[in-house]
């Protein structure tokens, strides 16, 4: 699901396993709770250990982007595995300028 | 075109079954020796169709989602995901990228993903009767199994 760590204004969310419509709302509430209490300058979504993701993951990323932007922070999406490249390309998330 | 294998599944429209349906389809196509990318494509397309049925078909209480999957002797995988729910009024509109009736952070990309991750997608729906999504994909052989 997700491991969250905070240091020097950066909240890192290390996502793992499968992200679908069943699991996405739980990840969302964990990240949003920490974002609201810590107000990080940057939210880093790390996809290194994600083995599967459907469009629920895209909704999750877009929702967190809106959330952190409203709180005055920025977002970075890192370590996208090759198996997820296709859905990221299709989603148009690249145009948000958050992919590192 | 002969059918070389066939399976049917039915399960309640609850979200825990999204992962189950992906795992079942994955196991069903494994004898074709699909590539990692082909497995990911089919799992993703099935996940989108099953999630649509779970999210949209039965708004009041869970109903049943049916999967009927066939493998043909020319390595074509044909997967039907069917519900007997409320149906879709305007299929064309529902298939437009970013169209969503959901308020729950859905990206509206379900059908776009199905189309991009399968060779062919057909949608038949009747209001009050339900929806059937048919996904087709040819699994290319890494080795020539002759």
Short mmCIF file of C-alpha atoms in Angstrom, two decimals:
data_model
loop_
_atom_site.label_atom_id
_atom_site.label_comp_id
_atom_site.label_asym_id
_atom_site.label_seq_id
_atom_site.Cartn_x
_atom_site.Cartn_y
_atom_site.Cartn_z
CA UNK A 1 0.00 0.00 0.00
CA UNK A 2 2.06 3.01 1.22
CA UNK A 3 4.91 3.90 3.60
CA UNK A 4 5.22 7.58 4.52
CA UNK A 5 8.36 9.35 5.72
CA UNK A 6 8.95 13.05 6.35
CA UNK A 7 12.20 14.94 6.43
CA UNK A 8 13.25 18.54 5.74
CA UNK A 9 9.92 19.64 4.33
CA UNK A 10 9.58 16.63 2.03
CA UNK A 11 6.89 13.99 2.53
CA UNK A 12 7.82 10.80 0.67
CA UNK A 13 5.07 8.27 -0.07
CA UNK A 14 6.58 4.92 -1.06
CA UNK A 15 3.78 3.04 -2.78
CA UNK A 16 3.96 -0.73 -3.08
CA UNK A 17 1.98 -3.68 -4.40
CA UNK A 18 -1.11 -3.31 -6.59
CA UNK A 19 -2.99 -0.01 -6.92
CA UNK A 20 -6.61 -0.42 -7.97
CA UNK A 21 -10.03 1.01 -7.08
CA UNK A 22 -10.15 -1.22 -3.99
CA UNK A 23 -6.92 0.04 -2.45
CA UNK A 24 -6.62 3.61 -3.84
CA UNK A 25 -9.01 5.25 -1.30
CA UNK A 26 -6.95 3.92 1.63
CA UNK A 27 -3.71 5.23 0.14
CA UNK A 28 -5.42 8.55 -0.54
CA UNK A 29 -6.60 9.03 3.04
CA UNK A 30 -3.18 8.10 4.52
CA UNK A 31 -1.36 10.60 2.28
CA UNK A 32 -3.96 13.36 2.71
CA UNK A 33 -3.94 13.04 6.50
CA UNK A 34 -0.14 13.51 6.61
CA UNK A 35 -0.24 16.33 4.04
CA UNK A 36 -2.78 18.26 6.07
CA UNK A 37 -0.93 17.88 9.37
CA UNK A 38 2.64 18.37 8.08
CA UNK A 39 2.02 20.82 5.21
CA UNK A 40 5.12 19.61 3.29
CA UNK A 41 6.81 21.83 0.72
CA UNK A 42 7.07 18.80 -1.54
CA UNK A 43 5.15 15.54 -1.80
CA UNK A 44 7.15 12.76 -3.47
CA UNK A 45 5.21 9.78 -4.83
CA UNK A 46 7.64 6.87 -5.29
CA UNK A 47 6.34 4.07 -7.57
CA UNK A 48 9.43 1.83 -7.39
CA UNK A 49 7.66 -1.09 -5.66
CA UNK A 50 4.32 -0.87 -7.48
CA UNK A 51 3.66 -4.12 -9.35
CA UNK A 52 0.33 -3.18 -10.93
CA UNK A 53 -1.72 -0.04 -11.46
CA UNK A 54 -4.88 0.73 -13.41
CA UNK A 55 -6.58 4.10 -13.98
CA UNK A 56 -7.46 4.27 -10.27
CA UNK A 57 -3.76 5.08 -9.75
CA UNK A 58 -4.02 7.92 -12.25
CA UNK A 59 -7.00 9.33 -10.32
CA UNK A 60 -4.96 8.99 -7.13
CA UNK A 61 -2.02 10.97 -8.59
CA UNK A 62 -4.23 13.72 -10.05
CA UNK A 63 -6.14 14.04 -6.76
CA UNK A 64 -2.92 14.35 -4.73
CA UNK A 65 -1.62 16.93 -7.20
CA UNK A 66 -4.72 19.07 -6.61
CA UNK A 67 -4.49 18.58 -2.87
CA UNK A 68 -0.80 19.50 -2.45
CA UNK A 69 -1.13 22.43 -4.84
CA UNK A 70 -4.03 23.82 -2.78
CA UNK A 71 -1.86 23.50 0.33
CA UNK A 72 0.86 25.55 -1.38
CA UNK A 73 3.27 22.67 -2.00
CA UNK A 74 4.48 20.86 -5.11
CA UNK A 75 4.58 17.22 -6.17
CA UNK A 76 7.13 14.88 -7.72
CA UNK A 77 6.46 11.43 -9.19
CA UNK A 78 9.58 9.22 -9.20
CA UNK A 79 10.82 5.70 -10.06
CA UNK A 80 8.12 4.62 -12.50
CA UNK A 81 8.69 0.93 -13.33
CA UNK A 82 8.86 0.03 -17.06
CA UNK A 83 5.66 -2.06 -16.77
CA UNK A 84 3.71 1.10 -15.80
CA UNK A 85 5.17 3.35 -18.51
CA UNK A 86 2.26 2.70 -20.86
CA UNK A 87 -0.51 3.84 -18.49
CA UNK A 88 1.50 6.91 -17.45
CA UNK A 89 1.91 7.91 -21.10
CA UNK A 90 -1.79 7.37 -21.81
CA UNK A 91 -2.84 9.43 -18.77
CA UNK A 92 -1.14 12.66 -19.84
CA UNK A 93 0.30 13.09 -16.33
CA UNK A 94 3.62 13.97 -17.99
CA UNK A 95 2.09 17.34 -18.95
CA UNK A 96 1.78 18.31 -15.26
CA UNK A 97 5.60 18.50 -15.14
CA UNK A 98 5.76 16.35 -11.99
CA UNK A 99 7.59 13.32 -13.39
CA UNK A 100 11.26 13.15 -12.44
CA UNK B 1 -11.60 -20.51 -35.16
CA UNK B 2 -11.72 -23.26 -32.54
CA UNK B 3 -11.90 -22.71 -28.82
CA UNK B 4 -8.99 -24.43 -27.09
CA UNK B 5 -9.90 -23.41 -23.53
CA UNK B 6 -12.83 -21.79 -21.80
CA UNK B 7 -13.64 -20.64 -18.26
CA UNK B 8 -16.46 -18.89 -16.46
CA UNK B 9 -16.46 -16.99 -13.19
CA UNK B 10 -19.09 -15.14 -11.25
CA UNK B 11 -18.65 -13.09 -8.11
CA UNK B 12 -20.37 -10.33 -6.12
CA UNK B 13 -19.65 -6.76 -7.25
CA UNK B 14 -17.45 -5.86 -4.29
CA UNK B 15 -14.07 -4.20 -4.76
CA UNK B 16 -11.99 -7.00 -3.18
CA UNK B 17 -12.85 -9.04 -6.28
CA UNK B 18 -10.95 -6.65 -8.59
CA UNK B 19 -7.67 -8.27 -7.57
CA UNK B 20 -9.20 -11.73 -7.67
CA UNK B 21 -10.43 -11.28 -11.25
CA UNK B 22 -6.99 -10.07 -12.41
CA UNK B 23 -5.26 -13.03 -10.77
CA UNK B 24 -7.76 -15.48 -12.29
CA UNK B 25 -7.33 -14.09 -15.83
CA UNK B 26 -3.58 -14.08 -15.40
CA UNK B 27 -3.58 -17.78 -14.43
CA UNK B 28 -5.93 -18.63 -17.31
CA UNK B 29 -3.69 -17.13 -20.03
CA UNK B 30 -0.35 -18.37 -18.61
CA UNK B 31 -0.28 -21.57 -20.71
CA UNK B 32 0.08 -19.29 -23.77
CA UNK B 33 3.48 -18.11 -22.44
CA UNK B 34 2.57 -14.43 -22.69
CA UNK B 35 5.24 -11.75 -22.25
CA UNK B 36 5.29 -9.63 -19.09
CA UNK B 37 3.88 -6.74 -21.14
CA UNK B 38 1.03 -8.87 -22.53
CA UNK B 39 0.09 -10.05 -19.03
CA UNK B 40 0.14 -6.45 -17.78
CA UNK B 41 -2.04 -5.31 -20.70
CA UNK B 42 -4.70 -7.98 -20.11
CA UNK B 43 -4.70 -7.53 -16.34
CA UNK B 44 -5.10 -3.76 -16.72
CA UNK B 45 -7.92 -3.99 -19.28
CA UNK B 46 -9.81 -6.58 -17.19
CA UNK B 47 -9.30 -4.50 -14.04
CA UNK B 48 -10.87 -1.47 -15.75
CA UNK B 49 -13.90 -3.42 -17.01
CA UNK B 50 -14.51 -5.20 -13.70
CA UNK B 51 -14.07 -1.92 -11.77
CA UNK B 52 -16.61 -0.23 -14.06
CA UNK B 53 -19.12 -3.00 -13.29
CA UNK B 54 -18.43 -2.75 -9.56
CA UNK B 55 -18.62 1.06 -9.44
CA UNK B 56 -21.48 1.76 -11.85
CA UNK B 57 -23.68 -1.28 -12.53
CA UNK B 58 -25.27 -1.78 -9.13
CA UNK B 59 -25.68 1.56 -7.34
CA UNK B 60 -28.07 0.30 -4.64
CA UNK B 61 -26.70 -3.04 -3.53
CA UNK B 62 -24.04 -5.45 -4.86
CA UNK B 63 -25.05 -7.61 -7.80
CA UNK B 64 -23.17 -10.26 -9.74
CA UNK B 65 -20.30 -9.77 -12.19
CA UNK B 66 -19.75 -12.54 -14.74
CA UNK B 67 -16.54 -13.28 -16.61
CA UNK B 68 -16.47 -15.61 -19.58
CA UNK B 69 -13.00 -16.12 -21.06
CA UNK B 70 -11.96 -18.13 -24.09
CA UNK B 71 -8.68 -18.95 -25.76
CA UNK B 72 -8.82 -19.81 -29.45
CA UNK B 73 -6.37 -22.03 -31.28
CA UNK B 74 -4.95 -18.96 -33.04
CA UNK B 75 -3.88 -17.57 -29.62
CA UNK B 76 -6.70 -15.05 -29.35
CA UNK B 77 -7.98 -14.33 -25.84
CA UNK B 78 -11.63 -13.25 -25.74
CA UNK B 79 -12.88 -12.01 -22.37
CA UNK B 80 -16.48 -11.00 -21.69
CA UNK B 81 -17.19 -9.01 -18.53
CA UNK B 82 -20.94 -8.88 -17.99
CA UNK B 83 -23.30 -7.41 -15.40
CA UNK B 84 -27.08 -7.34 -15.12
CA UNK B 85 -27.14 -3.85 -13.63
CA UNK B 86 -28.55 -0.47 -14.61
CA UNK B 87 -26.91 -0.30 -18.03
CA UNK B 88 -25.37 2.67 -19.84
CA UNK B 89 -27.65 5.22 -21.49
CA UNK B 90 -25.12 6.59 -23.95
CA UNK B 91 -22.27 4.13 -24.60
CA UNK B 92 -20.47 6.49 -26.96
CA UNK B 93 -20.38 9.24 -24.33
CA UNK B 94 -19.31 6.80 -21.62
CA UNK B 95 -16.35 5.76 -23.76
CA UNK B 96 -15.04 9.29 -24.22
CA UNK B 97 -11.76 9.86 -22.36
CA UNK B 98 -12.20 11.84 -19.11
CA UNK B 99 -15.98 11.29 -19.06
CA UNK B 100 -17.03 10.11 -15.61
CA UNK B 101 -20.26 10.09 -13.64
CA UNK B 102 -18.39 9.24 -10.48
CA UNK B 103 -17.47 11.76 -7.79
CA UNK B 104 -14.95 9.44 -6.18
CA UNK B 105 -11.69 10.62 -7.85
CA UNK B 106 -12.12 8.40 -10.90
CA UNK B 107 -9.93 9.55 -13.78
CA UNK B 108 -12.52 8.77 -16.46
CA UNK B 109 -9.92 6.77 -18.36
CA UNK B 110 -11.38 3.27 -18.01
CA UNK B 111 -12.50 2.75 -21.61
CA UNK B 112 -9.45 4.59 -23.00
CA UNK B 113 -7.22 2.14 -21.10
CA UNK B 114 -9.25 -0.87 -22.29
CA UNK B 115 -8.94 0.32 -25.89
CA UNK B 116 -5.25 1.01 -25.65
CA UNK B 117 -4.41 -2.25 -23.82
CA UNK B 118 -6.52 -4.62 -25.96
CA UNK B 119 -6.69 -5.28 -29.71
CA UNK B 120 -10.47 -4.87 -29.74
CA UNK B 121 -13.16 -3.63 -27.31
CA UNK B 122 -16.89 -4.01 -27.82
CA UNK B 123 -19.54 -2.64 -25.46
CA UNK B 124 -23.18 -3.67 -25.50
CA UNK B 125 -25.53 -2.15 -23.02
CA UNK B 126 -29.26 -1.83 -22.40
CA UNK B 127 -30.71 0.45 -19.73
CA UNK B 128 -32.16 -1.64 -16.92
CA UNK B 129 -30.69 -4.86 -18.29
CA UNK B 130 -26.95 -4.53 -17.98
CA UNK B 131 -23.68 -4.17 -19.82
CA UNK B 132 -21.30 -6.57 -21.56
CA UNK B 133 -17.75 -5.52 -22.38
CA UNK B 134 -15.82 -7.84 -24.69
CA UNK B 135 -12.04 -7.55 -24.77
CA UNK B 136 -9.92 -9.32 -27.37
CA UNK B 137 -6.18 -9.67 -27.56
CA UNK B 138 -3.83 -11.91 -29.49
CA UNK B 139 -0.99 -13.30 -27.40
CA UNK B 140 2.05 -13.45 -29.63
CA UNK B 141 4.34 -16.36 -29.05
CA UNK B 142 7.88 -15.71 -27.88
CA UNK B 143 8.78 -19.18 -29.17
CA UNK B 144 7.33 -20.95 -32.16
CA UNK B 145 5.45 -23.82 -30.64
CA UNK B 146 5.13 -26.07 -33.65
#
